[in-house]
Short mmCIF file of C-alpha atoms and ligand atoms in Angstrom, two decimals:
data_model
loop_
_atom_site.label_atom_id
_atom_site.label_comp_id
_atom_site.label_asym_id
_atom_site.label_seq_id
_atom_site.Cartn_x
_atom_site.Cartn_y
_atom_site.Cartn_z
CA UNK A 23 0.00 0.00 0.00
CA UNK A 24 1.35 3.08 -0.78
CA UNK A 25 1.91 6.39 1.27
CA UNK A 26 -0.59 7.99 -0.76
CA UNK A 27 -3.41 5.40 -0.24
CA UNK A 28 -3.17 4.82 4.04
CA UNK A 29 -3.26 8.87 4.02
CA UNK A 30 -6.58 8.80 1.41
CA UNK A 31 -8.09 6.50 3.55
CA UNK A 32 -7.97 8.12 7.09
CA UNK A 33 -9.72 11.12 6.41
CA UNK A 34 -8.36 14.10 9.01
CA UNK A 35 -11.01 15.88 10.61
CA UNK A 36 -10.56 19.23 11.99
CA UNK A 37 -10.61 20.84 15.61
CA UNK A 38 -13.71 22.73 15.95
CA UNK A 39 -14.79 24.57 18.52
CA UNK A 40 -18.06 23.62 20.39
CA UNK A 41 -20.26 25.57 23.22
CA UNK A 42 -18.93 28.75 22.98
CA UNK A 43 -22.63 29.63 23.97
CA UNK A 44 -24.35 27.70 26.80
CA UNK A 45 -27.84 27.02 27.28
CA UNK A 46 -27.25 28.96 30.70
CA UNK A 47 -26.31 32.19 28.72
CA UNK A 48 -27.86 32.37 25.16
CA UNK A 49 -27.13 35.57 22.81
CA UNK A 50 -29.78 37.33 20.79
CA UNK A 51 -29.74 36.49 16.90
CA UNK A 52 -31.95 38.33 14.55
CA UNK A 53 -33.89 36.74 11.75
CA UNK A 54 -33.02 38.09 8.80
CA UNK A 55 -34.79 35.12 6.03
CA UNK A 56 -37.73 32.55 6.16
CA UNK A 57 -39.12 30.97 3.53
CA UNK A 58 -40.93 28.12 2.43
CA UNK A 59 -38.75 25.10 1.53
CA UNK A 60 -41.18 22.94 0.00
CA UNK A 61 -42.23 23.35 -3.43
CA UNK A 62 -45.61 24.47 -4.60
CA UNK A 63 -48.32 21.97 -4.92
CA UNK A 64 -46.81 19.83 -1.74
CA UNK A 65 -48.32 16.46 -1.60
CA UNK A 66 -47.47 15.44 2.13
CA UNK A 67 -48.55 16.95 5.42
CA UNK A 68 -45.72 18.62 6.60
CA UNK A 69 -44.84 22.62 6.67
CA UNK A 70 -40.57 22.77 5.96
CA UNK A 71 -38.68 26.24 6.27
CA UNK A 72 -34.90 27.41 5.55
CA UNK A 73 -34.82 29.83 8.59
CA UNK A 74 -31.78 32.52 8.34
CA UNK A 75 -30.27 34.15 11.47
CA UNK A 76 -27.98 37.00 11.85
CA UNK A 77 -25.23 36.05 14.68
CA UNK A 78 -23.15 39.34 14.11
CA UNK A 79 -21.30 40.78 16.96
CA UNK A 80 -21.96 37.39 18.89
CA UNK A 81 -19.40 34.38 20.24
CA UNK A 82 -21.04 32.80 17.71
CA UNK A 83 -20.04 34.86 14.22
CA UNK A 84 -17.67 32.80 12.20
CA UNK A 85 -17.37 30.08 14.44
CA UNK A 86 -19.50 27.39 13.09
CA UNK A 87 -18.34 24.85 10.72
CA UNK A 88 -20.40 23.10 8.16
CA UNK A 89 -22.06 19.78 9.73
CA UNK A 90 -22.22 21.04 12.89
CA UNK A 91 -25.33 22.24 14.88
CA UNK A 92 -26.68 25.17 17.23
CA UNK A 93 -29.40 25.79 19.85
CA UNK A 94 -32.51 27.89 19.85
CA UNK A 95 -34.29 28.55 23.49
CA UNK A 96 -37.74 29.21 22.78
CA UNK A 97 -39.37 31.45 24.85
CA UNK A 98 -41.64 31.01 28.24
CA UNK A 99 -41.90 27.52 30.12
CA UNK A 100 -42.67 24.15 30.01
CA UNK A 101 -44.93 22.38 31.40
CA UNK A 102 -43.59 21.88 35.03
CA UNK A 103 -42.92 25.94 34.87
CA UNK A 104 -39.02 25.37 34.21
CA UNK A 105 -37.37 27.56 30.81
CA UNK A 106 -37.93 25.59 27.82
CA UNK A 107 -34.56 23.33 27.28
CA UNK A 108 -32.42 24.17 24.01
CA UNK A 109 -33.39 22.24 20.90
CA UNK A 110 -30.76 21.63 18.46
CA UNK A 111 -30.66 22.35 14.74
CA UNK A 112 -27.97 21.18 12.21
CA UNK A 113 -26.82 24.40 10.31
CA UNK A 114 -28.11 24.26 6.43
CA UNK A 115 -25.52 27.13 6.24
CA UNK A 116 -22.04 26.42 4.89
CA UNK A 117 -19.06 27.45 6.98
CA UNK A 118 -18.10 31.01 5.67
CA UNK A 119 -22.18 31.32 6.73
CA UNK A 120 -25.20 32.50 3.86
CA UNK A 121 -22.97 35.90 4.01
CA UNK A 122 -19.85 34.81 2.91
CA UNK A 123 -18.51 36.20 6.26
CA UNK A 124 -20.02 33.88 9.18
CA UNK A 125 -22.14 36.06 10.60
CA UNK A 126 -25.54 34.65 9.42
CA UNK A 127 -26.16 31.00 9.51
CA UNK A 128 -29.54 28.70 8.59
CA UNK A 129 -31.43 25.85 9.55
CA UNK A 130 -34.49 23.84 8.06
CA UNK A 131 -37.03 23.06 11.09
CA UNK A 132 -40.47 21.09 10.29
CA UNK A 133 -43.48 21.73 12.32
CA UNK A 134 -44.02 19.33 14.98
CA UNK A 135 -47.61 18.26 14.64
CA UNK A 136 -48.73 15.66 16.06
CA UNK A 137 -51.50 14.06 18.45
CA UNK A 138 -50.66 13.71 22.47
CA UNK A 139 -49.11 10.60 23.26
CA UNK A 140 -48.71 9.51 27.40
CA UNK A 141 -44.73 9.74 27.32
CA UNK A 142 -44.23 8.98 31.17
CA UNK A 143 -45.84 7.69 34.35
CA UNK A 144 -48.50 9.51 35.62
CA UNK A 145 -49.59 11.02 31.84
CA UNK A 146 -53.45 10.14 30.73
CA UNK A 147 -53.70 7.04 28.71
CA UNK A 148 -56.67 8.41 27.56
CA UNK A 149 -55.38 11.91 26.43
CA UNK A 150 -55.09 12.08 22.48
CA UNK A 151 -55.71 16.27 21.36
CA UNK A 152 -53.44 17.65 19.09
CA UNK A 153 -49.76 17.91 20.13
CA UNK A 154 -47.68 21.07 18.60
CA UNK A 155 -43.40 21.02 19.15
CA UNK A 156 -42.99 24.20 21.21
CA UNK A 157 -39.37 25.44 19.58
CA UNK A 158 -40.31 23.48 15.82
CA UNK A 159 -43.33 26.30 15.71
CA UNK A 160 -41.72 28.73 17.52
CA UNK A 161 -39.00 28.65 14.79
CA UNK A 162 -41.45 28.43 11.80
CA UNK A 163 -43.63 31.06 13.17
CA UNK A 164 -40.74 33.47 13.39
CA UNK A 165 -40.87 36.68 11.35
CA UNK A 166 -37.74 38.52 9.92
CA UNK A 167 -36.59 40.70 12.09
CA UNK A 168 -37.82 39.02 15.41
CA UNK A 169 -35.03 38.46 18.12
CA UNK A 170 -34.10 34.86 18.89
CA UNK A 171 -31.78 33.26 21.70
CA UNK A 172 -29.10 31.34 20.48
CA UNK A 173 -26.49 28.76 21.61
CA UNK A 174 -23.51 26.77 20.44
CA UNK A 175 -22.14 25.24 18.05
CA UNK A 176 -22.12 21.59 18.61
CA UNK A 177 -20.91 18.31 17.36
CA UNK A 178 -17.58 17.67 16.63
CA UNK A 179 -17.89 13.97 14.32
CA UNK A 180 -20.03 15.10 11.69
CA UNK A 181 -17.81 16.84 9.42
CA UNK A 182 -16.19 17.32 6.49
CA UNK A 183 -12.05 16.07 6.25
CA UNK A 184 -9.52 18.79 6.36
CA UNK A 185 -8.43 17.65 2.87
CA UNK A 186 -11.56 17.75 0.63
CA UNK A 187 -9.80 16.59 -2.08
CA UNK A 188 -8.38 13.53 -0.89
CA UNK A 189 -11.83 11.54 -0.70
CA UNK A 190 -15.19 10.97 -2.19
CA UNK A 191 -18.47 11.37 -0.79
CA UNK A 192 -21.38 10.05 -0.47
CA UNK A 193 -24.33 11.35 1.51
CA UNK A 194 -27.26 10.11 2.57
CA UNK A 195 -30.33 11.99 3.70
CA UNK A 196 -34.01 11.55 4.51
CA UNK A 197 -36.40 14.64 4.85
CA UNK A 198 -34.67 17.45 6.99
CA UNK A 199 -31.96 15.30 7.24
CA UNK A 200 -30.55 16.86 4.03
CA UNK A 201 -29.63 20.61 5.94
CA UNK A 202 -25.79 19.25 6.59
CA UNK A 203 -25.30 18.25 3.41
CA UNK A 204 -26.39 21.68 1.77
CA UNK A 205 -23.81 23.43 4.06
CA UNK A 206 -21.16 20.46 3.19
CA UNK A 207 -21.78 20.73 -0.73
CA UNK A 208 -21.50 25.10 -0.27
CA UNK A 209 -17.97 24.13 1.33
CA UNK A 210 -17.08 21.94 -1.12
CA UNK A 211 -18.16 23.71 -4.36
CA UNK A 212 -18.26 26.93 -3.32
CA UNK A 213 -15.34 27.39 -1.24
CA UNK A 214 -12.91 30.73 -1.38
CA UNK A 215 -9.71 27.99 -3.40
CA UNK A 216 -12.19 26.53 -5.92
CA UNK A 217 -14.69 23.80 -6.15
CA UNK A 218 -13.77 20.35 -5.25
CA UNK A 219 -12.53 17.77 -7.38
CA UNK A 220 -13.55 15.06 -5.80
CA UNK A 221 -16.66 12.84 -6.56
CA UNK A 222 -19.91 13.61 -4.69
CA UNK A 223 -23.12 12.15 -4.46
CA UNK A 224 -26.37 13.08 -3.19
CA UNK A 225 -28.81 10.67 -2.11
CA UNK A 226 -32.09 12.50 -0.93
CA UNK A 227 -35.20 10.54 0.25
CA UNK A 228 -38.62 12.37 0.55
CA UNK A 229 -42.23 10.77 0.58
CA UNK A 230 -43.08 13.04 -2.67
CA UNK A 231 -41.38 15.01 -5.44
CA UNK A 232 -42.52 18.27 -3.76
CA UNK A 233 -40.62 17.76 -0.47
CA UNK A 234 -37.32 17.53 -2.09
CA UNK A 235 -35.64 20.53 0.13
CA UNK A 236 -33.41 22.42 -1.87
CA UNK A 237 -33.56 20.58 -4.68
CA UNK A 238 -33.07 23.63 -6.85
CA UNK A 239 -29.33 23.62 -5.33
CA UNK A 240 -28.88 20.48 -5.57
CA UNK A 241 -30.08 20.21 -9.46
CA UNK A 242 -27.79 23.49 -10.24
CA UNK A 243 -24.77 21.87 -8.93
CA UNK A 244 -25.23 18.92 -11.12
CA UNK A 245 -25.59 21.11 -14.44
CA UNK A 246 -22.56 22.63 -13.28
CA UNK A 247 -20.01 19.92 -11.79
CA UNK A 248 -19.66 16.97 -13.73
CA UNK A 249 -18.33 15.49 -10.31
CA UNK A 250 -21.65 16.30 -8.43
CA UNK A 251 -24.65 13.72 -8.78
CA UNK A 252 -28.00 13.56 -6.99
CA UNK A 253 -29.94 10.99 -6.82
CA UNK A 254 -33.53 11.21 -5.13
CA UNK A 255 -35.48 8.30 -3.81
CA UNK A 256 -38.95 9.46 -3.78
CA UNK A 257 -40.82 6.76 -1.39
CA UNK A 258 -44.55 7.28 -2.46
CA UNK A 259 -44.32 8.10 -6.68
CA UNK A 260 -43.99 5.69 -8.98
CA UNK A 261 -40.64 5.96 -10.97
CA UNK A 262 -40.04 7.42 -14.31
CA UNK A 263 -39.54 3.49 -15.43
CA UNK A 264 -42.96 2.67 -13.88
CA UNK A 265 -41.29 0.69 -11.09
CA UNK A 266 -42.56 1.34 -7.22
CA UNK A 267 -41.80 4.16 -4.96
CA UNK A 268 -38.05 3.71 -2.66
CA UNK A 269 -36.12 4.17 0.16
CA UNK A 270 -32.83 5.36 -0.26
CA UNK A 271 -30.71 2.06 0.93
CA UNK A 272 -32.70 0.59 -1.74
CA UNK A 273 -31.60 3.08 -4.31
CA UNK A 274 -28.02 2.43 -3.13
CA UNK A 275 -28.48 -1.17 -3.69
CA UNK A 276 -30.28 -0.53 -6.85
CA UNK A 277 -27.22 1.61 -8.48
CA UNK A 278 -24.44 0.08 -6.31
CA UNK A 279 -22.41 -1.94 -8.88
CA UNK A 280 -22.86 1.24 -11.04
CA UNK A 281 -22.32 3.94 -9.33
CA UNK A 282 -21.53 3.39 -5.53
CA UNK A 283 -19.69 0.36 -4.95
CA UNK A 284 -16.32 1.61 -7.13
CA UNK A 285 -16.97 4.51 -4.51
CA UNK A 286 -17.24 2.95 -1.19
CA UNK A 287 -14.78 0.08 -1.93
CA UNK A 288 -12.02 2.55 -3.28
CA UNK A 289 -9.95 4.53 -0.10
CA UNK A 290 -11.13 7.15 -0.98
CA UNK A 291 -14.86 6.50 -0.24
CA UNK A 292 -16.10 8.61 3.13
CA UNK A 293 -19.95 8.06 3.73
CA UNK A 294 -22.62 10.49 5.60
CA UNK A 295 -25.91 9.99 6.92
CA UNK A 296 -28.32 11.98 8.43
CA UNK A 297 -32.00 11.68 8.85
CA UNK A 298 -34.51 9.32 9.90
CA UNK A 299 -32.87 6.04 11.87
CA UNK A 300 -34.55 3.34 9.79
CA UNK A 301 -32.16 4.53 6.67
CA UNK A 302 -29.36 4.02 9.21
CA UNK A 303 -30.07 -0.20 9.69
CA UNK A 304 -30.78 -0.81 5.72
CA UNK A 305 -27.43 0.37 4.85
CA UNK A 306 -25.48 -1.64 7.21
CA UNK A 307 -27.58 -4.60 6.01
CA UNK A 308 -26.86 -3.27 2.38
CA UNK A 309 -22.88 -3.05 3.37
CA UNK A 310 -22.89 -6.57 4.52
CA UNK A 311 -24.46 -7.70 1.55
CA UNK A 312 -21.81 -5.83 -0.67
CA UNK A 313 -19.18 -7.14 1.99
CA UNK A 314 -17.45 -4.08 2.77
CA UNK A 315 -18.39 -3.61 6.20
CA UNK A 316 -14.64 -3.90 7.31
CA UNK A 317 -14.03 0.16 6.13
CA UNK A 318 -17.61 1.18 7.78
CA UNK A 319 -18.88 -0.31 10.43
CA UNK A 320 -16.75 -2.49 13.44
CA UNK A 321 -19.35 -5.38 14.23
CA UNK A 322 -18.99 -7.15 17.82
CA UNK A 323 -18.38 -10.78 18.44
CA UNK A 324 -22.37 -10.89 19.31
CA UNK A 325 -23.42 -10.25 15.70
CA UNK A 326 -20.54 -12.05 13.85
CA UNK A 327 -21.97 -15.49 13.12
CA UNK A 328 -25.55 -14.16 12.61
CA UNK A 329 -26.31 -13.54 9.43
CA UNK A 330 -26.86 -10.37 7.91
CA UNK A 331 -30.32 -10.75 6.29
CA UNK A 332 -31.49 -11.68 10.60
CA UNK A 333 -30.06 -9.17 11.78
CA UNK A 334 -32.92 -7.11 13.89
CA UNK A 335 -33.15 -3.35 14.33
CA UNK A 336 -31.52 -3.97 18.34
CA UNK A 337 -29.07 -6.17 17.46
CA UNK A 338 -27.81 -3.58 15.05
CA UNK A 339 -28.11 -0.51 17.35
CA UNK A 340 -25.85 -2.43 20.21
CA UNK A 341 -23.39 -4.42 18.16
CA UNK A 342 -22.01 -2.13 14.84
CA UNK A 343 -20.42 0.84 15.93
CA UNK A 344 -19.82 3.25 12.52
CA UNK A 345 -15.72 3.46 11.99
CA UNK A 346 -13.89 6.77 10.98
CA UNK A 347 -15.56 6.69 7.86
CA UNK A 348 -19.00 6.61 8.25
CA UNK A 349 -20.34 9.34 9.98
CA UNK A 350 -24.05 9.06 11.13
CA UNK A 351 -26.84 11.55 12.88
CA UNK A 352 -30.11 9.89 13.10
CA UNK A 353 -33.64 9.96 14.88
P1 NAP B 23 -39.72 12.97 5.69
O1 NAP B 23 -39.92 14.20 4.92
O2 NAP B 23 -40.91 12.31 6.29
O3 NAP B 23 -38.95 11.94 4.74
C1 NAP B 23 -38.50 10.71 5.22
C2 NAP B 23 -38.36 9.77 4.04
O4 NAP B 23 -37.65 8.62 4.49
C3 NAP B 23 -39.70 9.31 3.50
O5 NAP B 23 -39.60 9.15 2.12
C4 NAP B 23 -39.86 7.97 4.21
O6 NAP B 23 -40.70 7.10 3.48
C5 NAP B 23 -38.45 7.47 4.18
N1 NAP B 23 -38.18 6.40 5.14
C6 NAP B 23 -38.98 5.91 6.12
N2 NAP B 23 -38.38 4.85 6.72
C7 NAP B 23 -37.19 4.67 6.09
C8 NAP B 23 -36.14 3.72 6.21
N3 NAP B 23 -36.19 2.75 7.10
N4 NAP B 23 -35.07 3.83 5.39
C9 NAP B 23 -35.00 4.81 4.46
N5 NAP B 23 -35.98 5.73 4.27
C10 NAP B 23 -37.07 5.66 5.09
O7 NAP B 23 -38.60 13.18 6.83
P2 NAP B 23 -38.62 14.20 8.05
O8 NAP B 23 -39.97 14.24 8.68
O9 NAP B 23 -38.01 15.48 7.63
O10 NAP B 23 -37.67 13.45 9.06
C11 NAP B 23 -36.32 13.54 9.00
C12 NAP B 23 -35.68 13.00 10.28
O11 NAP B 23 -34.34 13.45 10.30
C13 NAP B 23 -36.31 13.45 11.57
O12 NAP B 23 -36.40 12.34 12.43
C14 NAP B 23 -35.31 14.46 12.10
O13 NAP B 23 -35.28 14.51 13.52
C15 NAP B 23 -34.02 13.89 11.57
N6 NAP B 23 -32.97 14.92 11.43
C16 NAP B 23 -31.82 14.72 12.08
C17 NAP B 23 -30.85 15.67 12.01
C18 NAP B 23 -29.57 15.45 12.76
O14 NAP B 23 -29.36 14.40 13.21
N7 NAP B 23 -28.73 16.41 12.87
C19 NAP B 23 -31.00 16.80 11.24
C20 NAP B 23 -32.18 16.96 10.56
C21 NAP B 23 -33.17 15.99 10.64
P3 NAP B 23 -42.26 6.84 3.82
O15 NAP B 23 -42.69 7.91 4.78
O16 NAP B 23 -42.93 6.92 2.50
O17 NAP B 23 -42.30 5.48 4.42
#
């Protein structure tokens, strides 16, 4: 193996910094941006914005990297009269922020709607009205110019290599799961030294056509980078070939001797995923399949001799532990 190869295939992820604001002490942000993000005509029941907030003059200008996240507090108290906690949002909002300069960065939060469910001891069995997420609509509902308290950033796995160049990428989204990945295709195609040359793929799964977020981005980046590719697996439309609706492991599996596989099994290959946490078991049974699971994924005595196609959702979630180059955020 040669110098060149070990170095491609141990990707070297920067030192970020992380908390700079506390829950305890939130600053003020403004809104400066919110807009729809679903197209017109939407199919599916949910309500999807790309939320822009100025951070100037805060801890926080310039100092959040692409992939990371950052807090909002919403305002008033919960339901045992305590502050609402911080929720977290992954930035949509590349690293040099939607300025160019750090000082305003973005986020794409869904409505929470939903009917009550008894979460603890004690809560009604009985009690079904509607539910809404206090900081999801409290973020939607924001107008520009409103103040809102801010914390962060956090994470510190979920990044993009130092060296862009040296790898290829392939990420993996589902619904609002695609926000890092707009802020990690801004840094790599729109950074201050050029656009990458590496090969990057897309893989964005929505119920409908219509609740592809950002796919105007996305589809301009492909007319204009021969090395950028979406793909979009569209779970409840029939495909252009007639064939069923899919999910996007399936989609993977579908174009894998094609188009992923030379990827993945290549040094080079780094994989992302961020979204819903059923996306997150069908790959690792995909990998298995494919038989590469040695690059992704370290698997623990308990699962070795079981095979892949038995594997259940548990058995997953405590035995396979992603490696250095397979970074995952699910819910
Ligand atoms: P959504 O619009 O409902 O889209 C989800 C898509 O994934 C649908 O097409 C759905 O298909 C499909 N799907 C369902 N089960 C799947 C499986 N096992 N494998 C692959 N695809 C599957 O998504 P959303 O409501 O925005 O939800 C996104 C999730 O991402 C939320 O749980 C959110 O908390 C999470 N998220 C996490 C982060 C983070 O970790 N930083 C950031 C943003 C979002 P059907 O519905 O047709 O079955």
């Amino acid at each position: 193996m040669s110098d060149d190869t070990i170095t491609a295939s141990m990707p070297i992820f920067p030192e970020v910094k992380m908390n700079i604001v506390t829950p305890k002490a939130p600053v003020t942000g403004t809104v400066v941006k919110s807009e729809v993000c679903l197209k017109g005509g939407r199919k599916s029941a949910g309500f999807v914005r790309h939320v822009e907030i100025d951070v100037s003059g805060t801890p926080l200008e310039g100092q959040c990297r692409a992939g990371q996240s950052f807090g909002i507090v919403a305002p008033g108290v919960d339901a045992n009269g305590k502050p609402h906690k911080v929720r977290l949002y992954s930035l949509a909002s590349p690293t040099c922020g939607e300025d160019g300069e750090g000082k305003v960065i973005s986020t794409t939060p869904k409505r929470v709607i939903d009917e009550f469910t008894p979460q603890k001891d004690g809560d009604d069995p009985e009690k079904h009205e509607l539910f809404l997420g206090v900081c999801s609509n409290y973020v939607c509902d924001l107008q520009v110019g409103d103040k809102v308290q801010v914390t962060g950033p956090s994470g510190k796995r979920f990044l993009l290599p130092v060296e862009h160049d040296k790898h290829d990428y392939i990420f993996m989204a589902t619904g609002t799961g695609i926000a890092p990945f707009r802020s990690m295709c801004k840094d790599l195609f729109e950074h201050p030294s050029g656009p990458t040359t590496s090969q990057v793929h897309v893989v964005m799964g929505t119920p409908y056509t219509t609740d592809l977020l950002y796919d105007e981005f996305f589809c301009e980046l492909e007319e204009k980078y021969e090395n950028f590719h979406y793909h979009k697996a569209v779970s409840r439309e029939k495909q252009t070939d007639g064939s069923r609706g899919l999910y996007v492991g399936q989609l993977v599996g579908q174009k894998y001797d094609e188009v992923f596989g030379p990827i993945l099994s290549s040094d080079r290959g780094l994989m992302y995923m961020c979204g819903l946490v059923g996306m997150q078991f069908g790959i690792y049974q995909l990998f298995a399949e494919k038989q590469i699971t040695d690059a992704y994924m370290t698997i623990k005595d308990e699962l070795k001799d079981v095979c892949f196609s038995d594997w259940d959702r548990e058995q997953m979630r405590r035995y396979i532990k992603p490696t250095h180059r397979m970074m995952v955020e699910v819910y």
